[in-house]
PDB file of C-alpha atoms in Angstrom:
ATOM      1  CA  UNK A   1     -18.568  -7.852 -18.791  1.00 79.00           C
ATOM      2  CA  UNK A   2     -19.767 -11.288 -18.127  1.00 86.00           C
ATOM      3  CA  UNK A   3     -20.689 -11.331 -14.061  1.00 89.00           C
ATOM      4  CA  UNK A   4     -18.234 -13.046 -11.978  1.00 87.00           C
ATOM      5  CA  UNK A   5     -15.700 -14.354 -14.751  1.00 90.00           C
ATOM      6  CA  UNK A   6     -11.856 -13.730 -14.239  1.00 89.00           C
ATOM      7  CA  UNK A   7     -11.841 -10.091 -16.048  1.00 92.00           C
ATOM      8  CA  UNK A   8     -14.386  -9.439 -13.005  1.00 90.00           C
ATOM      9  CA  UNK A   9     -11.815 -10.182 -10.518  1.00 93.00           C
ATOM     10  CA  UNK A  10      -8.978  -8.865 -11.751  1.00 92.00           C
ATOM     11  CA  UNK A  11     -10.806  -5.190 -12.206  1.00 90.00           C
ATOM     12  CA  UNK A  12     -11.874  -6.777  -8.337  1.00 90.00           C
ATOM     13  CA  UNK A  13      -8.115  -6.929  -6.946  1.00 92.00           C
ATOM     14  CA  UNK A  14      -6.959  -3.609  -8.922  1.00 91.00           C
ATOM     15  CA  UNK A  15      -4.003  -5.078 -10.462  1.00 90.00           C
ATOM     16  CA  UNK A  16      -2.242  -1.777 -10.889  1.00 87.00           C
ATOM     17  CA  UNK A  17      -2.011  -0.872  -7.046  1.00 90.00           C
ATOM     18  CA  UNK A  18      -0.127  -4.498  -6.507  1.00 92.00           C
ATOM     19  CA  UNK A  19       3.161  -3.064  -7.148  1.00 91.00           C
ATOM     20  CA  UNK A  20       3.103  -1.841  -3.733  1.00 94.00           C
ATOM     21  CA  UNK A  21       3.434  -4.867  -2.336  1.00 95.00           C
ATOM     22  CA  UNK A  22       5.734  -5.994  -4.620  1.00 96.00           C
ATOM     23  CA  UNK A  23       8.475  -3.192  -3.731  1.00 97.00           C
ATOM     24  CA  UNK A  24       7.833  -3.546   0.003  1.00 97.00           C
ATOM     25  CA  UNK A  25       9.318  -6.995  -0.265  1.00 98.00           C
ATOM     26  CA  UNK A  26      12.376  -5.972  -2.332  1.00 97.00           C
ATOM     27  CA  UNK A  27      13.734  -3.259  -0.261  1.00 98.00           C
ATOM     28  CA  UNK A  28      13.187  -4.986   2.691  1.00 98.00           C
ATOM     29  CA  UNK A  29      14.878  -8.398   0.825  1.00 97.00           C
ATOM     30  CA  UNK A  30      17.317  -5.818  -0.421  1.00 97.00           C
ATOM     31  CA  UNK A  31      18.772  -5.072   2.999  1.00 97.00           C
ATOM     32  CA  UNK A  32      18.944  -8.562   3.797  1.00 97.00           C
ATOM     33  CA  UNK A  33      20.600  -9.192   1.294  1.00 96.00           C
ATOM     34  CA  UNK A  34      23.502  -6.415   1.923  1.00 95.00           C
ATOM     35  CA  UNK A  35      23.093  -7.730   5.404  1.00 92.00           C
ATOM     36  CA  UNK A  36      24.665 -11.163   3.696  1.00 90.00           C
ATOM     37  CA  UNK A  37      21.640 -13.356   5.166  1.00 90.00           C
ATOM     38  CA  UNK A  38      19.237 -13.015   2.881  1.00 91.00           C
ATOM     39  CA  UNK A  39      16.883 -16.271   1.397  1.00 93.00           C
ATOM     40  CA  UNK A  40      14.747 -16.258  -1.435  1.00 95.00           C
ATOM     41  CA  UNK A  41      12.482 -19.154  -0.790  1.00 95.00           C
ATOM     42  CA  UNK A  42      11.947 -16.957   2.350  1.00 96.00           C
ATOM     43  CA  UNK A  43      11.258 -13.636   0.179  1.00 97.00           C
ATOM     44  CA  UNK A  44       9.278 -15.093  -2.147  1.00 97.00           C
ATOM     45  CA  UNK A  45       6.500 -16.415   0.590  1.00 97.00           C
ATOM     46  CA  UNK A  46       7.050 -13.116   1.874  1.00 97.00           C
ATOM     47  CA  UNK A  47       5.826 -11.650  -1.869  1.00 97.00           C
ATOM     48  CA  UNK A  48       3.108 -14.439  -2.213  1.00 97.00           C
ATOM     49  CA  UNK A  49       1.609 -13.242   1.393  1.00 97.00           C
ATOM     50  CA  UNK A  50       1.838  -9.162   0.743  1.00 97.00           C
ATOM     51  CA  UNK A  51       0.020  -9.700  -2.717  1.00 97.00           C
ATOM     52  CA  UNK A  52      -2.575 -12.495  -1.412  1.00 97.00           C
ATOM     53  CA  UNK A  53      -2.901 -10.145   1.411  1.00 96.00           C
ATOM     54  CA  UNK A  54      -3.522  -6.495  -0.559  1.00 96.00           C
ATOM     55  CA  UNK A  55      -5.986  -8.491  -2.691  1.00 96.00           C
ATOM     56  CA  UNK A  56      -8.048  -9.416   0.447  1.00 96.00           C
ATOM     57  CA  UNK A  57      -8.104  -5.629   1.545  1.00 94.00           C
ATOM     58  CA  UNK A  58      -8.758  -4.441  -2.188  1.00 93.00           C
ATOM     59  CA  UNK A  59     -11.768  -6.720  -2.311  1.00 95.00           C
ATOM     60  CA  UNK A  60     -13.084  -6.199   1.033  1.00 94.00           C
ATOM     61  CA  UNK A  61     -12.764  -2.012   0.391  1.00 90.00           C
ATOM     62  CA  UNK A  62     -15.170  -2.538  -2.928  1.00 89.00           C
ATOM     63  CA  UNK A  63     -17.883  -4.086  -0.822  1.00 90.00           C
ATOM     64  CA  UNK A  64     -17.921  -2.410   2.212  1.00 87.00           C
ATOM     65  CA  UNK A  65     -16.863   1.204   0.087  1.00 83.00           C
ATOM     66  CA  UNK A  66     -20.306   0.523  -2.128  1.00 82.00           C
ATOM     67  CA  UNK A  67     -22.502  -0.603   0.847  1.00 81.00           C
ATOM     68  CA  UNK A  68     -21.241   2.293   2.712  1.00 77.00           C
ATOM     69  CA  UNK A  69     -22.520   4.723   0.570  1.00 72.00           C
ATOM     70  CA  UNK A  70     -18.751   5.815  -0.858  1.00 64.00           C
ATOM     71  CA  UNK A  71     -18.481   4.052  -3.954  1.00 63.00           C
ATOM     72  CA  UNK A  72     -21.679   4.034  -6.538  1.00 64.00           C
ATOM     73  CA  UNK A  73     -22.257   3.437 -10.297  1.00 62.00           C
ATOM     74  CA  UNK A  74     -20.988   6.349 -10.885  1.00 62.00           C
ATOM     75  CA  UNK A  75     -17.872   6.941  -9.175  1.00 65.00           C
ATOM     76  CA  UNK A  76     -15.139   9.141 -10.346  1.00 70.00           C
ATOM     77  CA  UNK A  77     -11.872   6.589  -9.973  1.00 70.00           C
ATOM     78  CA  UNK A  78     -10.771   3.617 -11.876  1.00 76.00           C
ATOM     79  CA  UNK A  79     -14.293   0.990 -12.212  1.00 73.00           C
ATOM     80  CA  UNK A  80     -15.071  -1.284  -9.024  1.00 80.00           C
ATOM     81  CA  UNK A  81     -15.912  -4.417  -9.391  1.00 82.00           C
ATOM     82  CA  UNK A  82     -19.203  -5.156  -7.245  1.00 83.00           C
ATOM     83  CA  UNK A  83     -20.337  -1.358  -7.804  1.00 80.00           C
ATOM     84  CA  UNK A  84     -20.664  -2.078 -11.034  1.00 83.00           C
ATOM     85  CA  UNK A  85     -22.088  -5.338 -10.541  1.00 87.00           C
ATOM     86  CA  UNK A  86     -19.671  -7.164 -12.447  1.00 90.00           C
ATOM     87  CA  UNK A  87     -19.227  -9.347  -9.186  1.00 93.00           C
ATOM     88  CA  UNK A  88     -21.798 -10.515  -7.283  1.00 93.00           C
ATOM     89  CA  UNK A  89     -22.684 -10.329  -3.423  1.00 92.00           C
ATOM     90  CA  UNK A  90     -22.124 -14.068  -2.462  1.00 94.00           C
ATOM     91  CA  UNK A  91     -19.181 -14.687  -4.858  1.00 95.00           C
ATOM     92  CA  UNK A  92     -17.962 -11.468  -3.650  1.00 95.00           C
ATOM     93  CA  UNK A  93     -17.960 -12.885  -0.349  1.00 95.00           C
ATOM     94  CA  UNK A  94     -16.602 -16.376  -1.115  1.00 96.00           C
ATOM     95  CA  UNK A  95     -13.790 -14.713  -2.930  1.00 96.00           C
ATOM     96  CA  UNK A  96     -12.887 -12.784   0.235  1.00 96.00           C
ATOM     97  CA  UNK A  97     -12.675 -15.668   2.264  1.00 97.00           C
ATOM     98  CA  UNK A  98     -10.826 -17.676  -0.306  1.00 97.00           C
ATOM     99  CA  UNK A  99      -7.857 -15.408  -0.805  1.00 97.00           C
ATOM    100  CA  UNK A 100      -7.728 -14.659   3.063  1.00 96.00           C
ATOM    101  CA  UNK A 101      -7.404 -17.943   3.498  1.00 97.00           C
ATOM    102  CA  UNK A 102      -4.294 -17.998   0.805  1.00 97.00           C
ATOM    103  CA  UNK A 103      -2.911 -15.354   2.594  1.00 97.00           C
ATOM    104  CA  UNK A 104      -3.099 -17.441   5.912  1.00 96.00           C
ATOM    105  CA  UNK A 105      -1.342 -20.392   4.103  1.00 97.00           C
ATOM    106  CA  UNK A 106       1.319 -18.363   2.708  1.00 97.00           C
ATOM    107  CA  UNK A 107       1.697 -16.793   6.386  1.00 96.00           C
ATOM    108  CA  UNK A 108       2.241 -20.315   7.671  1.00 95.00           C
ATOM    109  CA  UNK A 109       4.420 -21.099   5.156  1.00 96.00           C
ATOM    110  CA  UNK A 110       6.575 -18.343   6.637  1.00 95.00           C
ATOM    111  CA  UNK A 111       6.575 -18.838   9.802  1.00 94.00           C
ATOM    112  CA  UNK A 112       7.529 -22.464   9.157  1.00 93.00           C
ATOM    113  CA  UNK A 113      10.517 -21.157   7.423  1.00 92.00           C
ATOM    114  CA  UNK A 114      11.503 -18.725   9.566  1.00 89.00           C
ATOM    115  CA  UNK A 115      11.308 -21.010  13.084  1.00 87.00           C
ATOM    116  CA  UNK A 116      13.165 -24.148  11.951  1.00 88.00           C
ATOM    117  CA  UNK A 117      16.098 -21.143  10.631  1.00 84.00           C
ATOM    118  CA  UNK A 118      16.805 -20.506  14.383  1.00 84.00           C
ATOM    119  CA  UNK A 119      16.553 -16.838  13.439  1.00 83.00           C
ATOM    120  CA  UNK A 120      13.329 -15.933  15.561  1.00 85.00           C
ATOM    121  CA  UNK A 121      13.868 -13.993  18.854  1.00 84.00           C
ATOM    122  CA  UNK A 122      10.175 -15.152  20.168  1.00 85.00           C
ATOM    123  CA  UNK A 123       9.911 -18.387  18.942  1.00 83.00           C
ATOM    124  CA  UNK A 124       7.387 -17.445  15.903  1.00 87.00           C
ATOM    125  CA  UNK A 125       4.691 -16.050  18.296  1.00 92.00           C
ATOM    126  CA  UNK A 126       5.762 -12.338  17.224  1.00 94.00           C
ATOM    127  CA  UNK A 127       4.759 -13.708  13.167  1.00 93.00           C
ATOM    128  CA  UNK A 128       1.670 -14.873  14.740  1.00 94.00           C
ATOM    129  CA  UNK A 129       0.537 -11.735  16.123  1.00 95.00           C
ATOM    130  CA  UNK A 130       1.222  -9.488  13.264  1.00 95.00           C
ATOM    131  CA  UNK A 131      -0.498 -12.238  10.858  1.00 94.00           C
ATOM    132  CA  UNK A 132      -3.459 -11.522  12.583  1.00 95.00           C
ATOM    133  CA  UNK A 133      -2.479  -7.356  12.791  1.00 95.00           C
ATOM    134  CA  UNK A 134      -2.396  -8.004   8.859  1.00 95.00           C
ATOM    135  CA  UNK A 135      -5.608  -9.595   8.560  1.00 93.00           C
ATOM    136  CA  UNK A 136      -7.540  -7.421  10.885  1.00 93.00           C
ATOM    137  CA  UNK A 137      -6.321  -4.740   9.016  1.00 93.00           C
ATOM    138  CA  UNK A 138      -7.502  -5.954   5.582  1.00 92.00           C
ATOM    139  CA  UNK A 139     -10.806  -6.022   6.542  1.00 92.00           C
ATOM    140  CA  UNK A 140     -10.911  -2.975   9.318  1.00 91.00           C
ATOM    141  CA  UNK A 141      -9.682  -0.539   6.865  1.00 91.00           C
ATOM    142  CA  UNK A 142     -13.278  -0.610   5.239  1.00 87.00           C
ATOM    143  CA  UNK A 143     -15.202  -3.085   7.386  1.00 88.00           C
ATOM    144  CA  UNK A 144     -17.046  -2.992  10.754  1.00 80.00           C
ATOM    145  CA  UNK A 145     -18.921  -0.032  12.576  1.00 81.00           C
ATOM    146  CA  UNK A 146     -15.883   2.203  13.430  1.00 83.00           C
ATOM    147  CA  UNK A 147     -13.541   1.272   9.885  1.00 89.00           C
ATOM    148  CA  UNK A 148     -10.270   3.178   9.384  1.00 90.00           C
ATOM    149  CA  UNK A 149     -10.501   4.798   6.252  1.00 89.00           C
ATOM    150  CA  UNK A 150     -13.999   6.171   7.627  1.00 90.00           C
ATOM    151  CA  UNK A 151     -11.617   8.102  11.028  1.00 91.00           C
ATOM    152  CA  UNK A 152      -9.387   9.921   9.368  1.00 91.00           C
ATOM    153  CA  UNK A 153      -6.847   6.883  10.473  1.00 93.00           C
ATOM    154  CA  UNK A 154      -6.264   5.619   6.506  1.00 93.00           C
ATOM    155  CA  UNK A 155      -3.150   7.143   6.151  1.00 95.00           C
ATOM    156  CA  UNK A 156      -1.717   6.008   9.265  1.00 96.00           C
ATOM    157  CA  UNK A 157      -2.769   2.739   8.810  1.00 94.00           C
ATOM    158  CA  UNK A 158      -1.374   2.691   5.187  1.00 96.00           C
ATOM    159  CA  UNK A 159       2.570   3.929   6.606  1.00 96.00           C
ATOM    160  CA  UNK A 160       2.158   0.954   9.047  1.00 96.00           C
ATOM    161  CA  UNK A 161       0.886  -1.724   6.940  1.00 95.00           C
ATOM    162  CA  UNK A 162       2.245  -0.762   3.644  1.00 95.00           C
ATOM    163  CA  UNK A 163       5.346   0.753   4.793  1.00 96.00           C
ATOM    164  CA  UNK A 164       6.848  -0.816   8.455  1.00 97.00           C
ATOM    165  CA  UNK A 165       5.133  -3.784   8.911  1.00 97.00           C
ATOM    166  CA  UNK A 166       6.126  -5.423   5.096  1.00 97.00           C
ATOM    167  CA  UNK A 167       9.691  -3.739   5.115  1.00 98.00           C
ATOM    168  CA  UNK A 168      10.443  -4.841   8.575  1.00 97.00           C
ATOM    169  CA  UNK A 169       9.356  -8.062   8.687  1.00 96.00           C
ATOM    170  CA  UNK A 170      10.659  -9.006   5.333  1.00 97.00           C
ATOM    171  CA  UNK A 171      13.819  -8.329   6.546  1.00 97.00           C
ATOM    172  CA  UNK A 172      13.409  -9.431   9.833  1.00 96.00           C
ATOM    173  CA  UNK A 173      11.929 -13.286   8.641  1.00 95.00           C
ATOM    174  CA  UNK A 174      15.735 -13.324   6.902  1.00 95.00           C
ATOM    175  CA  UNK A 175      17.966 -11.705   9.358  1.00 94.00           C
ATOM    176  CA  UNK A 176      16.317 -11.760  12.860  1.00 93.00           C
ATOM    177  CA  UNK A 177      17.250  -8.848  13.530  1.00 94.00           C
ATOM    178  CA  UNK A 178      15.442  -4.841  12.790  1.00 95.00           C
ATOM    179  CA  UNK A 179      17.988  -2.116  12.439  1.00 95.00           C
ATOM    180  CA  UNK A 180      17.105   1.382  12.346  1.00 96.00           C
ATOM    181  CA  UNK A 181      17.715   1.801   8.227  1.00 96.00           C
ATOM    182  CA  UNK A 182      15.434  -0.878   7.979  1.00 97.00           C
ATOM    183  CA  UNK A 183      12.815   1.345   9.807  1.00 97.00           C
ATOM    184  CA  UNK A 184      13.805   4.709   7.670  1.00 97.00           C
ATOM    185  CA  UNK A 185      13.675   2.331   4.322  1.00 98.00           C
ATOM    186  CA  UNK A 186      10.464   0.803   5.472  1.00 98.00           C
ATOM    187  CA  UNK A 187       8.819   3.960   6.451  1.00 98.00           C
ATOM    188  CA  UNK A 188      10.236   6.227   3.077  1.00 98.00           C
ATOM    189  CA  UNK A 189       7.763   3.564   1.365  1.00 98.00           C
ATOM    190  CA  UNK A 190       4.877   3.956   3.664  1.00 98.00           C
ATOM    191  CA  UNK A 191       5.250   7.361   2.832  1.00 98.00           C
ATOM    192  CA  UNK A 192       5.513   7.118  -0.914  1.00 98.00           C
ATOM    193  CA  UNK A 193       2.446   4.744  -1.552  1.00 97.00           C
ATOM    194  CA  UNK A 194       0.468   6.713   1.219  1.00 97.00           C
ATOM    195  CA  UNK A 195       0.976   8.771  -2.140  1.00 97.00           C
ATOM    196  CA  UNK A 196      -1.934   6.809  -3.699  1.00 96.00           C
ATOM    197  CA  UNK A 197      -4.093   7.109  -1.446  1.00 95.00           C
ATOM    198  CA  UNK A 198      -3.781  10.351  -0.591  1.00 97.00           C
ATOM    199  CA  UNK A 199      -4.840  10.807  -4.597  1.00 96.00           C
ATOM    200  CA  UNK A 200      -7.582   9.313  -4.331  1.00 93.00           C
ATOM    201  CA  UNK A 201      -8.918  10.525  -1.062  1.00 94.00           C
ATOM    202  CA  UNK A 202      -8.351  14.028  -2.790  1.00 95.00           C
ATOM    203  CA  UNK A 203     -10.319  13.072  -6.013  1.00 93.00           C
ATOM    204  CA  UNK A 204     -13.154  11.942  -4.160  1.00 91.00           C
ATOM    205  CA  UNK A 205     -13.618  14.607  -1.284  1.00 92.00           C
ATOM    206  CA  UNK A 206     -16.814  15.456  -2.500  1.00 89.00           C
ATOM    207  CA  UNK A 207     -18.252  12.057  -2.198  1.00 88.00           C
ATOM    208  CA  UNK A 208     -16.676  11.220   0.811  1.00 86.00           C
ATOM    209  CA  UNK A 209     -18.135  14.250   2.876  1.00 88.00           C
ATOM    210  CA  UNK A 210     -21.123  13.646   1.513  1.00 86.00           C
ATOM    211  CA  UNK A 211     -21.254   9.832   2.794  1.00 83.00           C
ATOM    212  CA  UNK A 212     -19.599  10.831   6.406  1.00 85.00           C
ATOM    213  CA  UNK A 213     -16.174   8.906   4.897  1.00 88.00           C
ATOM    214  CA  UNK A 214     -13.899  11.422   7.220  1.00 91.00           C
ATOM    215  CA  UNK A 215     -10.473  11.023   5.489  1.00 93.00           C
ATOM    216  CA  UNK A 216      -7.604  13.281   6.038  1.00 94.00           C
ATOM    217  CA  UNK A 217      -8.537  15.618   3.146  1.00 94.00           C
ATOM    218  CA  UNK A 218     -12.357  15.813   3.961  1.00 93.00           C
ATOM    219  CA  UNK A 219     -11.183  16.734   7.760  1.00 92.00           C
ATOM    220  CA  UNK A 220      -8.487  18.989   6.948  1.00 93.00           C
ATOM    221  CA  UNK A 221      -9.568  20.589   3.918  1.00 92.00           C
ATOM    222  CA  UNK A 222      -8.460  21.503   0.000  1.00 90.00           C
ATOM    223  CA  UNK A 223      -5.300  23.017   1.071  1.00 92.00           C
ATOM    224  CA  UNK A 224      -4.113  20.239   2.968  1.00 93.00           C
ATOM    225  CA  UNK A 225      -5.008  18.082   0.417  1.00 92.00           C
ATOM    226  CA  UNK A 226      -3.058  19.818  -2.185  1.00 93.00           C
ATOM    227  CA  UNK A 227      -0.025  20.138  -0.031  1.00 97.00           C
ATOM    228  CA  UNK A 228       0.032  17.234   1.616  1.00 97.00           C
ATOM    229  CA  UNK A 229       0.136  14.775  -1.471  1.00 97.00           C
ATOM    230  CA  UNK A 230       3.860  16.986  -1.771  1.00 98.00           C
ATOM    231  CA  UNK A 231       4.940  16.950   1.565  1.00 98.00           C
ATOM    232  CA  UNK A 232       4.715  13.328   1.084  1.00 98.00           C
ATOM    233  CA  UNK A 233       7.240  12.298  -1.468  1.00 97.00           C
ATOM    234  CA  UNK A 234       9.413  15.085  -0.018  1.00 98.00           C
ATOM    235  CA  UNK A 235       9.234  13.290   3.183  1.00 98.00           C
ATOM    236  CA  UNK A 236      10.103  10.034   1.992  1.00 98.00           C
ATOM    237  CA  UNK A 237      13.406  11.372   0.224  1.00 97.00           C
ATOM    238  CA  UNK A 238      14.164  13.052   3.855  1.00 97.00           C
ATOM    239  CA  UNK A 239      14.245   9.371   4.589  1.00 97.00           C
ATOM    240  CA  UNK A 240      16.419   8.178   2.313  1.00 97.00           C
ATOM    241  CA  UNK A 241      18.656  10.892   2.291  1.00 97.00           C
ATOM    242  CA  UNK A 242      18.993   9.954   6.263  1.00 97.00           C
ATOM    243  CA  UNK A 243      20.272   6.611   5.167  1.00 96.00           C
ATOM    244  CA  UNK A 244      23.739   8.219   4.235  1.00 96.00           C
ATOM    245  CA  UNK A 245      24.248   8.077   7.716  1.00 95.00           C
ATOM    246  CA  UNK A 246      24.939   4.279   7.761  1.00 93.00           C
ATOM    247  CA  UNK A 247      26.942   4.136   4.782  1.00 92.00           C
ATOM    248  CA  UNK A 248      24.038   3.533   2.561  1.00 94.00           C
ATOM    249  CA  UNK A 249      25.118   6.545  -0.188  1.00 95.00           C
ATOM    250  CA  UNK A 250      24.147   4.969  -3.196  1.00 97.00           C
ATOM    251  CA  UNK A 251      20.599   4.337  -1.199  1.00 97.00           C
ATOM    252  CA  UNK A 252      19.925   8.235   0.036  1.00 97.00           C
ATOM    253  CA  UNK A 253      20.817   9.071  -3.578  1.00 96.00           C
ATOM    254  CA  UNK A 254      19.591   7.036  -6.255  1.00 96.00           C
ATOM    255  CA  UNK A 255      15.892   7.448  -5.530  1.00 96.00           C
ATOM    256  CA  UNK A 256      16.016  11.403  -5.831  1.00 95.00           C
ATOM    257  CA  UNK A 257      14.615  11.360  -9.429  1.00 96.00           C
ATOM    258  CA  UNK A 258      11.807  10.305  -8.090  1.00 97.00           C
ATOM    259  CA  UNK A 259      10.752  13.978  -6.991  1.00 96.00           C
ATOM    260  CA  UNK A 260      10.781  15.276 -10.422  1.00 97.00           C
ATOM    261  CA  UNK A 261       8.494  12.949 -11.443  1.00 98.00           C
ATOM    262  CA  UNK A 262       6.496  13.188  -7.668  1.00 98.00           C
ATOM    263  CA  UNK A 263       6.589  16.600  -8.720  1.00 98.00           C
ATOM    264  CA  UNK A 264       5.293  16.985 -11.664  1.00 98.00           C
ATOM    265  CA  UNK A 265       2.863  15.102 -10.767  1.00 98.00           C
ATOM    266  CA  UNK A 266       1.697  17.066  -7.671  1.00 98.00           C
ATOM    267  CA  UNK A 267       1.362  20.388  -9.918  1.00 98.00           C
ATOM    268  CA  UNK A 268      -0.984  18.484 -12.766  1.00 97.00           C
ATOM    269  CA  UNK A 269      -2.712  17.505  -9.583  1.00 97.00           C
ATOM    270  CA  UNK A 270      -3.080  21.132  -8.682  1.00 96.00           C
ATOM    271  CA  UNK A 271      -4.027  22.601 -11.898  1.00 97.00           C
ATOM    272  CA  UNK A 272      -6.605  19.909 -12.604  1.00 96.00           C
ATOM    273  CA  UNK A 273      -7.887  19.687  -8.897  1.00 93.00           C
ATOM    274  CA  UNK A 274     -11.322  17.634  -9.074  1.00 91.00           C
ATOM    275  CA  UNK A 275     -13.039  15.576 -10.771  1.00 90.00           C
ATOM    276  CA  UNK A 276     -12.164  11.998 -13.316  1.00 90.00           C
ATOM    277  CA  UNK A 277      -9.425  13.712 -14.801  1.00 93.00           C
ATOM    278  CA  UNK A 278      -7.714  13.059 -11.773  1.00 94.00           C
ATOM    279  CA  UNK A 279      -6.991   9.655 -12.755  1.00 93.00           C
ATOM    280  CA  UNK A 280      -4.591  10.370 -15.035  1.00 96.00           C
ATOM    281  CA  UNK A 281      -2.492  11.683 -11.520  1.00 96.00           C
ATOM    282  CA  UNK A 282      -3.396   8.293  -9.945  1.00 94.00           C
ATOM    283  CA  UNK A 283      -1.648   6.195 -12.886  1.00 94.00           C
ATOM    284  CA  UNK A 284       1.103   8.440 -12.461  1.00 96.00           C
ATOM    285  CA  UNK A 285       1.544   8.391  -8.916  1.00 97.00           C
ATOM    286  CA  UNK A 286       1.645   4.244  -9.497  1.00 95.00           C
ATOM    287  CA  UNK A 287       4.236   4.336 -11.935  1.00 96.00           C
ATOM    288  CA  UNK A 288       6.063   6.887  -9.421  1.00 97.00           C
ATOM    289  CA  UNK A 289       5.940   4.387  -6.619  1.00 97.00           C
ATOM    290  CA  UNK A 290       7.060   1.666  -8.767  1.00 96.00           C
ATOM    291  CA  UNK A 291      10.208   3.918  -9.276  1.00 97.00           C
ATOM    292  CA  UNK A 292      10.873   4.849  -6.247  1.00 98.00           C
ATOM    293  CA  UNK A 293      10.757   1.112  -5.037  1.00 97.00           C
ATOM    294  CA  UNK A 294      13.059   0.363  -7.530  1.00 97.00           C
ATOM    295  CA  UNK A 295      15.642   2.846  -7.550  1.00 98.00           C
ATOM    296  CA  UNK A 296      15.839   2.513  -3.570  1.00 98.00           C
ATOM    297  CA  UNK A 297      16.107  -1.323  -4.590  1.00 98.00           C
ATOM    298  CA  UNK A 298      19.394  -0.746  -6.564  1.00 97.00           C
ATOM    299  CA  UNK A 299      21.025   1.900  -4.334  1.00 97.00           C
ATOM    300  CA  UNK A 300      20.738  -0.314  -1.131  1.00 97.00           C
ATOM    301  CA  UNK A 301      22.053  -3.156  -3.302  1.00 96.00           C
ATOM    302  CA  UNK A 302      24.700  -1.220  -4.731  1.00 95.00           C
ATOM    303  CA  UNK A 303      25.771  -0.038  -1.039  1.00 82.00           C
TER     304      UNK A 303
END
């Protein structure tokens, strides 16, 4: 692969794991929506800023991952970009800064929106301060002396910035308002693409203990790690199953097939339980997510 051309930097921003974002903003859109205030130029700066943003993080995690120790050469997940020297250090760098910088823009662009719409209980200064939360996040997940992923505080972090944070604000740039199904949608999906990482962090235990990288499944073990990856997607149908409770059947109900699939997953996970074959349970847990975010899409539109 010719260093630093395009097919560098889209294996850099791992195209596959940016349906995350992309179903954060539809649920929470979703419930505006229902809510009868929803606005799509709105939405879609709120899609431009959760993509711009997850490609930040993704790019900042493969540098600080390989100069950590965590990801080399020879790494048992899906190729990174500036481990395998397809990118190098200083455009690796300049590429961080650019698309943090689009991510900034697009914030502004929201907050612009969302102050002259009246709909703001804090006069914008609340988008300000999660902005920031957003970008401190992207690069303290990985970066810096005391990094997230590295304290057992990945997963956490993960239900909070890919789960309650996009979800609620979405809906709260359009509305004004945060209800509490807002909260159970937003955190069902923190919970579901926790899912992901959780895969990987059990693929790569070995490495990880090895470089001090203290996730959840280093700290707590191979059992956890099995079961947890579970308990995960059953959580997130608790979730939406508690959404009946407002009126939102169609909601609680149309994302159950997800847990076949979730699942079947889990048990191939089991049976195969280290090493790169594990990958195959990564693309799967992806295409689970997307269908999750999708079906809980349609049932909160159809309520």
């Amino acid at each position: 692969m010719k260093t630093n051309s395009l097919k560098a930097w889209v294996v850099g921003v791992r195209p596959y794991s940016l349906g995350n974002s992309v179903i954060l903003v539809l649920v929470g859109s979703a419930m505006a929506w229902v809510d009868g205030r929803a606005d799509l130029t709105t939405a879609l700066l709120c899609l431009l800023f959760a993509v711009l943003m997850q490609c930040t993080a993704n790019l900042v995690n493969d540098l600080c991952d390989f100069v950590k120790g965590a990801d080399q050469p020879d790494r048992l997940g899906p190729d990174r970009a500036f481990a395998k020297g397809f990118i190098t250090l200083g455009a690796m760098k300049r590429g961080i800064a650019l698309f943090a910088l689009a991510s900034a823009a697009a914030g502004c662009g929201i907050l612009y929106r969302a102050a002259t719409s009246g709909l703001l209980r804090y006069g914008g200064w609340e988008l300000v301060a999660v902005g920031g939360a957003c970008l401190l996040f992207a690069f303290l997940y990985t970066a810096g002396p005391w990094s997230l992923a590295y304290h057992g505080l990945g997963d956490a972090a993960v239900l909070l910035f890919f789960g309650v944070v996009p979800v609620g604000f979405t809906y709260y740039v359009q509305t004004g308002a945060w209800t509490a199904e807002v909260t159970l949608a937003a955190v069902a999906c923190g919970l579901v693409i926790d899912t992901m990482l959780w895969i990987n962090n059990f693929r790569d235990r070995e490495e990880d203990a090895r470089c001090g990288k203290r996730t959840l499944v280093v700290c707590l073990g191979h059992a956890v790690g099995r079961w947890g990856y579970l308990a995960l997607g059953l959580a997130a149908a608790a979730c939406c199953l508690a959404l009946a409770a407002w009126g939102h059947l169609w909601a609680a109900l149309l994302p159950l097939p997800y847990l076949a699939l979730h699942v079947a997953t889990w048990r191939k996970m089991v049976r195969i339980d280290r090493g790169e074959a594990l990958n195959v349970c990564l693309g799967e847990t992806a295409r689970n997510i997307w269908l999750f975010g999708l079906l809980l899409t349609a049932g909160i539109l159809l309520s």
